[in-house]
Amino acid sequence: MTSCFVIHEAPVRRVAIFGGTHGNELSGVFLVKHWQENGAEIQRTGLEVRPFITNPRAVKKCTRYIDCDLNRVFDTANLGRQTTEDIPYEVRRAQEINHVFGPKDSDDAYDLIFDLHNTTSNMGGTLILENSRNNFTIQMFHYIKNALAPECCPVFLIEHPNLKYATTRSIAKHPVGVEVGPQPQGVVRADILDKMRKIIKHGLDFVHIFNEGKEFPPCTIEVYKIIEKVDYPRNKNGEITAVIHPCLQDQDWQPLNNGDPIFLTMDGETITYEGDSTVYPTFVNEAAYYEKKQAFVKTVKVKLTAKCIRSLLP
Amino acid sequence: MAPSTWSQPTSHCAQGPQHVITASWLLTLTTPAPKEAWQWQQQQCDDGGSRIQALSCGGLRSRAAAGMAAPRRLKPLHRVAVSGGTHGNEMSGVYLVKHWLRDPTELRRGSFAATPFLSNLRAVEKCVRYVGRDLNRTFTAEFLSSAETEDEPYEVGRAREINQTYGPKGSAQAFDFMFDLHNTTANMGTCLIMDSEESLLPMHMCHYIQTHYTQSSCPIYLYKLPGEESYSIDSVAKTGLALELGPQPQGVLKANLFAEMRALMACALDFIELFNTGTVFPAFKTEAYKITGRVDYPRYPDGEISAMVHPKLQDKDFLPLNPEDPIFQPFSGEEILYEGDSTIYPAFINEAAYYEKKVAFVKMEKRTFSIPGLQRE
């Protein structure tokens, strides 16, 4: 019995779990490979769950990518690019993936994709949200956060006119990023893999319960919304001249205020944050972001509300 | 390594129990127990026939009883090199050397100035461990003396260049000392890596660092297995030491480890300066970890790993691992326990670069060594 306005959503039947989008982020690689051999853990009645390695060549070489970052090329231009001989490997791969799990923005696309990532940053078990109005995903994140409590499960919202990037998972109707750290590239830590495994378990439980017809009342979650990227200080030659300050290192999701240290130069000088308001940094000292000119990302806390949802039963 | 001069102790011995004890020795030497001094003398005597005579000489006994084991004399160190980027994605050394190439002031002391250099330039550029093969496994006679070929890995050519500039390995022209700066994804703290307890000068340097750098404990790791040919970059010089700091992910520069590596280098260079200017370093006893073997991951028939380092072993470098302690956690199934007979000490636990070398961790034994005193020639 409910008095709220209910959004009836289509049941979620076709789910994929992507690992190895970055070939050296090993929790997802090993989980997906394990589930491909023995998928009992990820099966739920009423839905198909397909584990899949998205960048097998990068996985084989245990490197982030071969030619370009796979997790940045699922935009319309690249997906529609003509397949010539010298097309970057990852663009060709993106087109294949779009063909199998998409097409992006069509009715045939997969309902839900979990995309498994690791980071060298101290982000814990972070869920990445692409769209602030996706009721289903927000409800899922609310469910997962409650299931994992008191352990923290921050939600990172990458919706932004310029900073949002075209992810592998974005071809699905409900894209979910799972980013667990800190873990070095090329290393699989049992504690980090376990955390990722739990997140997926609760995510799939949610889908199952949703499909069975349970009504999820309106809920509100706190998310961290991206506002700006901050690069390292560099010299004329583009070389980094300062390192993340020890006071900022490992402090992902902790408040950063005006005057707080952010960088330490090679000569021992502290560079402080200059801003009008408190921000919450994340992706602090991520290895793969040195080349993307990103020392950390600034976020602000935002409350998102999801409407009441229930699946359309047959 | 052969001791340099032994004229002083043996001449004392030849004189019998009557011998001259210099005041400086009294001040600087610790007093080893007679038994230890006896063992020490025995060790030294193995190096040369004339010294075997000394064993039966009562003079040595009484000198030992008086705690007057003579410091060994080695040549001062004037040509010292510091290598960073031997693995291009181990960032503390890369950035330190880049900083020193711009401003070498910190590397200068009164009696010498250390020369910094980036060893694996191409790997540093691409921020990878290596491009063709691991540079730090390429300093063997086989590679160094091989003829140049067109399709040889980049690192083979580079090893030859480094050998030419800082070696040749094993020759009198080689640099006196080479430092090599590394990071590991393992929780090894500030680890000092050298070949064996027989290398006197690096042992003394490690001891000096341990007693003067008090921010963290600096375990000594003796990496050379008996009979193994040396293959690392520091083997190009007459002697050397590697600094291995972790945990740090590949491709990441952490402020605290950068500062620690810098401070450790400063301490090490201070030691060289003290040594060069005549300080007598007394004999001492030290604990060090000596490699005994390597343990691979459990693997499937196709070679893929089937288990991860167990959470109870993860990050426990240099802590005792006892029989039946858990070591691996399979992706599904029962945990795997350590099946050795006795306690060992693990290191390089879950080092990213060692998955392909089939090493989940190395096994070490903790040993105590008596190290003779040291003084410059």
XYZ file of C-alpha atoms in Angstrom:
691
model
C 0.000 0.000 0.000
C 1.540 3.272 -0.953
C 0.479 6.824 -1.379
C 3.513 7.951 -3.388
C 3.594 8.483 -7.092
C 5.088 5.300 -8.536
C 7.302 5.086 -11.578
C 6.778 1.774 -13.294
C 10.023 0.652 -14.793
C 10.626 -2.213 -17.146
C 12.115 -5.223 -15.376
C 15.852 -5.552 -15.727
C 16.536 -8.789 -17.574
C 19.825 -8.387 -19.386
C 22.765 -7.570 -17.133
C 26.472 -7.540 -17.964
C 29.480 -7.340 -15.679
C 32.512 -5.839 -17.396
C 36.066 -6.459 -16.178
C 39.379 -5.434 -17.727
C 38.167 -2.187 -19.298
C 41.591 -1.154 -18.023
C 43.764 -4.227 -18.351
C 45.856 -3.613 -15.225
C 42.924 -3.092 -12.839
C 42.915 -6.634 -11.619
C 39.970 -7.103 -9.237
C 37.523 -6.950 -12.152
C 39.759 -9.042 -14.391
C 39.988 -11.894 -11.896
C 36.360 -11.708 -10.790
C 35.066 -11.823 -14.364
C 37.444 -14.653 -15.315
C 36.350 -16.581 -12.227
C 32.673 -16.021 -12.991
C 33.177 -17.111 -16.586
C 34.379 -20.474 -15.213
C 31.894 -20.662 -12.380
C 29.035 -18.205 -12.548
C 26.814 -19.589 -9.764
C 27.487 -16.628 -7.488
C 26.220 -14.066 -10.013
C 23.114 -15.923 -11.188
C 19.694 -14.737 -10.060
C 16.380 -16.109 -11.242
C 14.666 -14.024 -13.830
C 17.750 -12.396 -15.221
C 20.700 -13.147 -17.458
C 24.044 -11.990 -16.050
C 26.931 -12.054 -18.475
C 30.495 -11.542 -17.242
C 32.713 -10.104 -19.980
C 36.325 -8.960 -20.482
C 36.140 -5.739 -22.469
C 39.813 -5.134 -23.299
C 41.406 -8.577 -23.652
C 44.598 -7.363 -25.338
C 45.271 -4.894 -22.552
C 44.470 -7.606 -19.989
C 46.961 -9.941 -21.629
C 49.691 -7.310 -21.426
C 48.540 -6.164 -17.990
C 48.459 -2.595 -19.197
C 45.738 0.090 -19.021
C 45.242 0.211 -22.799
C 46.939 -0.620 -26.080
C 46.316 2.485 -28.241
C 43.879 4.643 -26.277
C 41.703 4.531 -23.163
C 38.722 2.258 -23.896
C 36.703 4.018 -21.209
C 36.754 7.292 -23.150
C 35.699 6.223 -26.645
C 32.029 5.302 -26.384
C 30.893 8.626 -27.797
C 28.807 8.833 -30.960
C 31.717 10.011 -33.103
C 33.988 7.097 -32.235
C 31.204 4.521 -32.283
C 30.203 5.665 -35.741
C 33.744 5.952 -37.093
C 34.535 4.059 -40.227
C 36.516 0.912 -39.548
C 39.785 1.408 -41.380
C 43.031 -0.468 -40.905
C 44.671 2.108 -38.730
C 41.750 2.661 -36.376
C 42.984 2.443 -32.768
C 42.444 -1.002 -31.236
C 40.178 0.345 -28.500
C 37.925 2.202 -30.956
C 37.395 -0.988 -32.934
C 36.786 -2.847 -29.697
C 34.259 -0.188 -28.603
C 32.338 -0.662 -31.822
C 32.248 -4.452 -31.282
C 31.090 -4.041 -27.687
C 28.435 -1.556 -28.787
C 27.220 -4.075 -31.320
C 26.918 -6.878 -28.739
C 25.700 -4.981 -25.663
C 24.134 -1.921 -27.296
C 23.520 -0.176 -29.550
C 23.853 2.760 -27.205
C 20.606 4.752 -26.809
C 18.504 2.040 -28.435
C 15.830 -0.251 -27.034
C 18.010 -3.271 -27.800
C 20.756 -2.158 -25.448
C 21.492 -4.141 -22.293
C 19.469 -3.006 -19.305
C 22.304 -2.797 -16.813
C 26.085 -2.937 -16.982
C 28.380 -3.039 -13.976
C 31.857 -1.859 -15.023
C 34.569 -2.977 -12.582
C 37.548 -0.710 -11.915
C 40.348 -0.191 -9.444
C 42.146 2.981 -8.527
C 45.440 3.735 -6.798
C 43.513 6.433 -4.877
C 42.083 5.788 -1.419
C 38.475 5.893 -2.610
C 37.192 2.808 -0.818
C 34.281 1.137 -2.602
C 32.907 3.954 -4.758
C 29.835 3.735 -6.972
C 29.857 5.918 -10.071
C 26.638 7.484 -11.283
C 26.284 8.981 -14.751
C 22.806 10.468 -14.633
C 21.265 12.335 -11.693
C 17.737 11.485 -12.848
C 18.089 7.733 -13.205
C 15.672 6.565 -10.500
C 16.536 2.909 -10.858
C 20.280 3.435 -10.368
C 19.819 5.828 -7.463
C 17.531 3.304 -5.774
C 20.113 0.578 -6.364
C 22.860 2.716 -4.860
C 20.661 3.474 -1.852
C 20.114 -0.267 -1.430
C 23.818 -1.080 -1.731
C 24.828 1.669 0.694
C 22.393 0.372 3.301
C 23.524 -3.202 2.792
C 27.172 -2.264 3.307
C 26.628 0.078 6.249
C 28.402 0.951 8.511
C 31.071 0.606 5.838
C 31.110 3.705 3.649
C 30.095 3.545 0.035
C 30.576 6.962 -1.551
C 28.672 7.801 -4.738
C 30.522 9.813 -7.357
C 28.336 11.668 -9.887
C 30.197 12.364 -13.130
C 27.376 14.272 -14.799
C 28.904 17.523 -16.045
C 28.660 19.428 -19.330
C 32.399 19.146 -20.122
C 33.886 16.672 -17.701
C 31.589 13.707 -18.273
C 33.287 11.046 -20.355
C 31.903 8.366 -22.657
C 32.319 5.197 -20.648
C 32.110 1.559 -21.727
C 29.085 1.069 -19.512
C 27.259 4.072 -20.987
C 25.861 1.889 -23.752
C 23.467 0.339 -21.213
C 20.180 1.863 -20.091
C 21.454 1.785 -16.505
C 25.240 2.199 -16.358
C 26.956 1.512 -13.012
C 30.636 2.140 -12.354
C 32.298 0.294 -9.460
C 35.635 1.837 -8.486
C 37.508 0.210 -5.597
C 40.830 1.335 -4.156
C 43.499 1.808 -3.152
C 45.131 -0.930 -5.173
C 48.276 -0.652 -7.292
C 47.983 -1.414 -10.990
C 48.947 -4.987 -11.708
C 48.164 -6.195 -8.182
C 45.160 -8.099 -6.885
C 44.512 -7.621 -3.155
C 42.142 -10.025 -1.441
C 40.513 -7.289 0.670
C 39.823 -5.058 -2.327
C 38.476 -7.916 -4.449
C 36.230 -8.934 -1.571
C 34.814 -5.417 -1.326
C 34.050 -5.361 -5.046
C 32.486 -8.794 -4.841
C 30.138 -7.654 -2.054
C 29.064 -4.581 -4.027
C 28.138 -6.760 -7.021
C 26.317 -9.239 -4.817
C 24.123 -6.513 -3.329
C 23.611 -4.903 -6.723
C 22.355 -8.171 -8.203
C 20.192 -8.827 -5.133
C 18.568 -5.428 -5.697
C 17.829 -6.237 -9.341
C 16.300 -9.564 -8.365
C 14.103 -8.036 -5.668
C 13.096 -5.237 -8.031
C 12.134 -7.699 -10.764
C 10.019 -9.644 -8.273
C 7.806 -6.578 -7.954
C 8.921 -4.958 -4.711
C 8.098 -1.288 -4.449
C 10.958 0.957 -3.454
C 9.707 4.132 -1.759
C 11.280 7.493 -2.611
C 14.788 7.781 -1.236
C 17.497 10.359 -0.963
C 21.213 9.746 -1.158
C 24.132 12.057 -0.723
C 26.432 12.078 -3.740
C 29.692 13.808 -4.604
C 29.239 15.728 -7.848
C 32.286 16.515 -9.964
C 32.945 20.212 -10.465
C 36.555 20.556 -11.585
C 39.800 18.749 -12.252
C 43.081 19.996 -10.773
C 46.402 19.314 -12.457
C 49.851 19.064 -10.881
C 52.004 22.171 -10.928
C 54.274 21.816 -13.941
C 57.294 23.601 -15.365
C 57.721 24.981 -18.902
C 58.578 21.505 -20.176
C 55.396 20.024 -18.771
C 57.226 18.126 -16.027
C 55.602 17.824 -12.629
C 57.235 20.120 -10.075
C 55.225 19.178 -7.008
C 53.690 16.076 -5.496
C 50.356 15.603 -3.710
C 50.929 16.964 -0.203
C 51.120 14.339 2.577
C 48.087 16.043 4.186
C 46.009 15.408 1.058
C 47.408 11.961 0.189
C 44.779 9.256 0.924
C 42.212 11.870 1.982
C 39.684 11.178 -0.778
C 36.175 12.318 0.189
C 37.463 14.364 3.158
C 36.654 18.085 3.235
C 39.235 20.408 1.677
C 39.050 24.023 2.775
C 40.682 27.266 1.701
C 44.277 27.298 2.973
C 44.614 23.506 3.299
C 47.812 22.071 1.780
C 47.433 20.314 -1.573
C 50.912 20.117 -3.123
C 54.489 19.947 -1.911
C 57.230 21.123 -4.281
C 60.582 19.392 -4.709
C 62.072 22.278 -2.741
C 59.778 21.663 0.212
C 57.338 24.495 -0.375
C 53.657 23.903 0.407
C 51.006 24.973 -2.077
C 47.583 25.494 -0.554
C 44.063 25.227 -1.868
C 42.445 28.522 -2.771
C 38.683 28.363 -2.959
C 35.573 30.032 -1.552
C 33.947 26.902 -0.257
C 34.613 23.414 0.990
C 35.176 20.801 -1.682
C 35.599 17.051 -1.438
C 38.587 15.793 -3.423
C 38.699 12.379 -5.036
C 40.894 10.419 -7.430
C 43.744 11.843 -5.359
C 47.023 10.652 -6.887
C 45.595 8.150 -9.361
C 48.467 6.678 -11.377
C 46.622 6.726 -14.691
C 45.701 10.369 -14.383
C 49.210 11.832 -14.467
C 49.007 11.726 -18.264
C 45.467 13.093 -18.182
C 46.799 16.055 -16.205
C 44.730 15.321 -13.162
C 46.191 15.336 -9.637
C 42.749 15.189 -8.082
C 39.145 16.048 -8.838
C 37.003 18.490 -6.831
C 33.462 17.502 -5.908
C 30.617 19.050 -3.942
C 28.042 17.236 -1.856
C 24.617 17.080 -3.438
C 21.449 15.289 -2.341
C 19.692 13.294 -5.001
C 16.215 11.942 -4.663
C 14.811 8.976 -6.529
C 11.117 8.558 -7.049
C 9.233 5.515 -5.907
C 9.810 2.685 -8.388
C 8.307 -0.687 -9.066
C 8.864 -3.034 -11.950
C 6.193 -3.610 -14.519
C 5.125 -7.156 -13.911
C 4.089 -9.247 -16.919
C 85.753 -9.404 -2.011
C 89.382 -9.765 -0.924
C 90.474 -7.716 2.073
C 92.830 -4.946 1.116
C 95.731 -4.877 3.558
C 96.379 -7.056 6.482
C 99.813 -5.912 7.403
C 98.849 -4.453 10.727
C 97.172 -7.456 12.355
C 99.570 -10.034 11.022
C 102.638 -8.023 11.978
C 101.220 -7.723 15.459
C 100.738 -11.419 15.496
C 104.285 -12.080 14.417
C 105.486 -10.089 17.383
C 103.675 -12.401 19.752
C 101.666 -11.271 22.740
C 103.473 -7.931 22.963
C 101.846 -5.492 20.583
C 101.049 -1.871 20.261
C 97.512 -0.828 20.922
C 96.821 2.593 19.551
C 94.691 4.953 21.553
C 92.284 5.537 18.709
C 91.502 1.860 18.491
C 90.727 1.723 22.183
C 88.331 4.579 21.796
C 86.546 3.388 18.728
C 86.434 -0.365 18.934
C 83.733 -2.177 20.779
C 84.845 -5.180 22.742
C 83.714 -8.366 21.153
C 83.559 -11.447 23.347
C 86.675 -13.562 22.929
C 84.691 -16.292 21.161
C 83.395 -13.871 18.544
C 86.805 -12.419 17.955
C 88.129 -15.928 17.513
C 85.486 -16.676 14.877
C 86.230 -13.398 13.184
C 89.903 -14.142 13.056
C 89.158 -17.536 11.652
C 87.051 -15.971 8.901
C 89.778 -13.547 7.970
C 92.397 -16.220 8.050
C 90.582 -18.239 5.436
C 91.523 -15.535 2.962
C 95.236 -16.126 3.015
C 97.706 -18.781 4.035
C 99.979 -16.618 6.154
C 97.088 -15.764 8.380
C 96.423 -19.313 9.363
C 99.567 -19.003 11.444
C 97.835 -16.262 13.379
C 95.249 -18.690 14.704
C 97.686 -20.447 16.906
C 99.294 -17.236 17.990
C 98.551 -16.430 21.576
C 98.903 -12.779 20.702
C 95.678 -12.795 18.790
C 93.876 -14.450 21.662
C 95.003 -11.837 24.080
C 94.248 -9.115 21.622
C 90.838 -10.644 21.148
C 90.397 -10.762 24.889
C 91.281 -7.113 24.990
C 88.689 -6.551 22.211
C 91.233 -5.300 19.736
C 90.090 -6.923 16.468
C 91.582 -4.703 13.781
C 89.323 -2.826 11.410
C 89.716 -3.788 7.816
C 91.016 -1.160 5.500
C 89.383 -0.314 2.204
C 90.082 2.338 -0.382
C 88.156 5.605 -0.067
C 85.182 6.097 -2.401
C 85.567 8.869 -4.920
C 83.467 7.742 -7.856
C 79.923 7.260 -6.632
C 76.864 6.937 -8.874
C 73.148 7.119 -8.080
C 70.761 5.415 -10.472
C 67.032 6.172 -10.695
C 64.476 4.786 -13.121
C 66.090 1.359 -13.452
C 62.408 0.480 -13.545
C 60.718 3.351 -15.337
C 57.540 3.324 -13.262
C 59.172 3.400 -9.821
C 58.688 7.081 -9.313
C 60.622 8.097 -6.181
C 63.968 7.411 -7.859
C 62.869 8.842 -11.207
C 61.860 12.171 -9.692
C 64.789 12.335 -7.274
C 67.313 11.795 -10.038
C 65.523 14.286 -12.317
C 65.698 16.795 -9.471
C 69.419 16.102 -8.898
C 70.184 16.362 -12.610
C 68.833 19.911 -12.429
C 70.455 20.684 -9.066
C 73.148 18.296 -7.768
C 74.020 20.338 -4.645
C 72.625 17.752 -2.229
C 74.886 15.061 -3.695
C 78.118 16.906 -2.913
C 80.319 16.272 0.067
C 83.848 17.424 0.861
C 85.671 14.411 -0.549
C 83.383 13.449 -3.469
C 80.267 14.281 -5.438
C 77.825 11.530 -6.413
C 76.774 11.346 -10.073
C 73.038 10.923 -10.664
C 71.701 9.265 -13.806
C 68.471 7.822 -15.182
C 69.204 4.256 -16.156
C 66.242 3.064 -18.215
C 65.480 6.212 -20.190
C 62.914 4.689 -22.547
C 61.024 3.001 -19.755
C 61.006 6.272 -17.796
C 59.604 8.092 -20.833
C 56.787 5.562 -21.159
C 56.357 5.110 -17.407
C 56.685 1.340 -17.640
C 58.961 -1.095 -15.820
C 60.862 -1.963 -19.024
C 60.363 -1.916 -22.782
C 62.131 -5.125 -23.883
C 63.433 -6.896 -20.783
C 64.017 -6.075 -17.129
C 67.118 -3.866 -17.058
C 67.895 -4.948 -13.502
C 68.354 -8.554 -14.629
C 70.575 -7.733 -17.571
C 73.953 -7.057 -15.962
C 75.274 -10.575 -16.372
C 78.390 -11.516 -18.330
C 76.204 -13.058 -21.022
C 74.483 -9.791 -21.874
C 77.321 -7.411 -21.156
C 79.753 -9.183 -23.435
C 77.288 -10.042 -26.203
C 77.724 -8.522 -29.644
C 75.197 -5.898 -30.668
C 72.331 -7.181 -32.816
C 69.550 -5.281 -34.563
C 66.635 -6.859 -32.796
C 68.109 -7.025 -29.316
C 65.944 -5.619 -26.524
C 66.610 -1.945 -25.741
C 67.776 -2.851 -22.235
C 70.630 -5.027 -23.498
C 72.160 -2.110 -25.383
C 71.527 0.189 -22.438
C 73.159 -2.252 -20.006
C 76.254 -2.257 -22.196
C 76.327 1.548 -22.200
C 75.938 1.709 -18.433
C 78.656 -0.907 -18.042
C 80.932 1.151 -20.241
C 80.274 4.372 -18.323
C 80.192 3.091 -14.737
C 82.087 -0.183 -15.096
C 83.332 -2.298 -16.660
C 81.932 -4.715 -14.100
C 84.675 -6.509 -12.225
C 87.461 -4.195 -13.392
C 89.674 -1.735 -11.547
C 88.146 1.127 -13.586
C 84.645 0.505 -12.307
C 82.977 3.131 -10.156
C 83.591 2.647 -6.455
C 79.938 2.635 -5.410
C 76.533 2.588 -7.080
C 73.211 3.374 -5.417
C 70.049 2.129 -7.112
C 66.670 3.633 -6.217
C 63.545 1.468 -6.293
C 59.959 1.312 -5.168
C 57.788 -1.723 -4.539
C 54.036 -2.243 -4.259
C 54.854 -4.440 -1.241
C 54.754 -3.077 2.305
C 58.520 -3.151 2.752
C 58.960 0.268 4.315
C 62.499 1.573 3.883
C 64.454 -1.519 2.975
C 68.192 -1.652 2.236
C 69.163 -4.266 -0.331
C 72.681 -5.572 -0.766
C 74.249 -8.757 -2.046
C 75.620 -10.517 1.031
C 77.061 -10.091 4.507
C 80.531 -10.451 3.010
C 80.372 -6.998 1.445
C 81.890 -5.024 4.263
C 81.416 -1.468 3.122
C 77.678 -1.692 2.323
C 77.145 -3.534 5.630
C 78.740 -0.667 7.484
C 76.726 1.821 5.448
C 73.502 -0.006 6.345
C 74.479 -0.054 10.004
C 75.208 3.659 9.897
C 71.857 4.337 8.245
C 70.023 2.204 10.795
C 71.603 4.041 13.707
C 71.334 7.544 12.257
C 68.072 7.462 10.301
C 65.543 6.913 13.021
C 62.281 7.759 11.235
C 61.688 4.147 10.375
C 63.444 0.848 10.840
C 65.556 -0.047 7.816
C 65.638 -3.817 7.423
C 68.607 -5.214 5.518
C 67.790 -7.686 2.775
C 70.633 -9.855 1.453
C 69.441 -10.855 -1.992
C 72.112 -13.042 -3.496
C 71.448 -16.766 -3.461
C 74.623 -18.843 -3.129
C 76.209 -19.561 -6.485
C 74.025 -17.041 -8.311
C 75.750 -14.601 -10.683
C 75.007 -10.956 -9.850
C 72.650 -9.380 -12.387
C 71.625 -6.028 -10.965
C 72.810 -2.577 -11.989
C 74.736 -1.937 -8.786
C 76.947 -4.945 -9.544
C 78.564 -2.844 -12.290
C 80.393 -0.833 -9.643
C 82.851 -2.304 -7.168
C 80.143 -2.305 -4.569
C 76.700 -0.869 -4.093
C 73.380 -0.650 -2.343
C 69.767 -0.525 -3.457
C 67.067 1.389 -1.608
C 63.673 -0.285 -1.906
C 60.793 1.822 -0.593
C 57.149 0.830 -0.443
C 54.303 0.455 -0.591
C 53.879 2.674 -3.622
C 51.874 1.843 -6.747
C 53.733 1.889 -10.051
C 53.363 5.254 -11.730
C 52.538 7.065 -8.490
C 54.736 9.530 -6.606
C 54.010 9.717 -2.895
C 55.405 12.657 -0.959
C 56.359 10.714 2.152
C 58.373 8.044 0.339
C 60.043 10.647 -1.865
C 61.171 12.515 1.262
C 62.319 9.313 2.959
C 64.370 8.187 -0.009
C 65.978 11.611 -0.190
C 66.839 11.548 3.525
C 68.207 8.005 3.310
C 70.488 9.018 0.442
C 71.713 12.010 2.435
C 72.521 9.703 5.345
C 74.331 7.235 3.081
C 76.421 9.978 1.507
C 77.281 11.290 4.984
C 78.599 7.825 5.785
C 80.811 7.831 2.706
C 82.180 11.244 3.663
C 82.957 10.066 7.188
C 84.602 6.957 5.807
C 86.630 8.894 3.269
C 87.893 11.323 5.897
C 89.258 8.590 8.131
C 86.549 7.729 10.642
C 87.101 4.299 12.109
C 83.907 2.302 12.181
C 84.006 -0.324 14.912
C 82.978 -3.937 14.549
C 79.342 -4.629 15.299
C 76.676 -7.282 15.276
C 73.626 -6.840 13.110
C 70.445 -8.605 12.149
C 69.761 -9.053 8.469
C 67.328 -11.026 6.344
C 68.929 -13.474 3.954
C 66.969 -14.858 0.996
C 66.375 -18.598 1.045
C 63.830 -19.050 -1.726
C 60.836 -17.745 -3.642
C 57.179 -18.844 -3.558
C 54.923 -18.639 -6.597
C 51.145 -18.211 -6.694
C 49.045 -21.317 -7.108
C 48.149 -21.456 -10.780
C 45.707 -23.145 -13.117
C 47.083 -25.436 -15.822
C 46.945 -22.526 -18.284
C 49.266 -20.499 -16.050
C 46.721 -18.028 -14.663
C 46.876 -17.466 -10.938
C 44.167 -19.323 -9.035
C 44.568 -17.606 -5.684
C 45.495 -14.258 -4.163
C 47.874 -13.455 -1.343
C 45.849 -14.153 1.803
C 44.599 -11.069 3.701
C 46.549 -12.304 6.767
C 49.801 -12.308 4.796
C 49.132 -9.141 2.782
C 51.303 -6.241 4.023
C 53.161 -8.441 6.562
C 56.637 -8.097 5.032
C 59.446 -8.861 7.512
C 57.020 -10.356 10.035
C 57.354 -14.037 10.942
C 55.448 -16.557 8.845
C 54.952 -19.803 10.716
C 54.045 -23.271 9.439
C 50.264 -23.489 8.906
C 49.780 -19.735 8.691
C 47.477 -18.890 5.766
C 49.293 -17.616 2.661
C 46.839 -17.773 -0.262
C 43.104 -17.288 -0.722
C 41.687 -18.949 -3.830
C 38.951 -17.184 -5.794
C 36.798 -19.978 -4.533
C 37.640 -22.676 -2.037
C 39.715 -23.262 1.066
C 42.581 -21.041 2.101
C 46.074 -22.393 1.475
C 48.494 -22.678 4.392
C 52.263 -22.387 4.553
C 53.750 -25.884 4.547
C 57.347 -25.203 5.558
C 59.016 -26.785 8.625
C 60.061 -23.610 10.309
C 59.388 -19.914 10.660
C 60.529 -17.764 7.751
C 60.342 -14.055 7.034
C 58.556 -12.999 3.833
C 59.228 -9.932 1.691
C 58.090 -8.582 -1.667
C 54.606 -9.798 -0.731
C 52.326 -9.074 -3.693
C 54.805 -7.051 -5.732
C 53.106 -6.152 -9.029
C 56.186 -6.789 -11.154
C 56.727 -10.259 -9.738
C 53.526 -11.874 -11.016
C 55.276 -12.508 -14.319
C 58.433 -13.655 -12.513
C 56.292 -16.211 -10.704
C 56.973 -14.828 -7.245
C 54.164 -14.171 -4.756
C 56.705 -13.515 -2.019
C 60.345 -14.271 -1.205
C 61.355 -16.299 1.826
C 64.130 -15.113 4.078
C 65.764 -16.210 7.289
C 66.664 -13.718 9.984
C 70.331 -14.026 10.854
C 72.774 -12.196 13.063
C 76.148 -11.367 11.600
C 79.323 -10.167 13.247
C 80.854 -7.537 11.034
C 84.495 -6.490 11.434
C 85.478 -2.871 11.844
C 86.192 -0.660 8.853
C 88.575 2.162 8.102
C 89.901 3.774 4.973
C 93.321 2.922 3.643
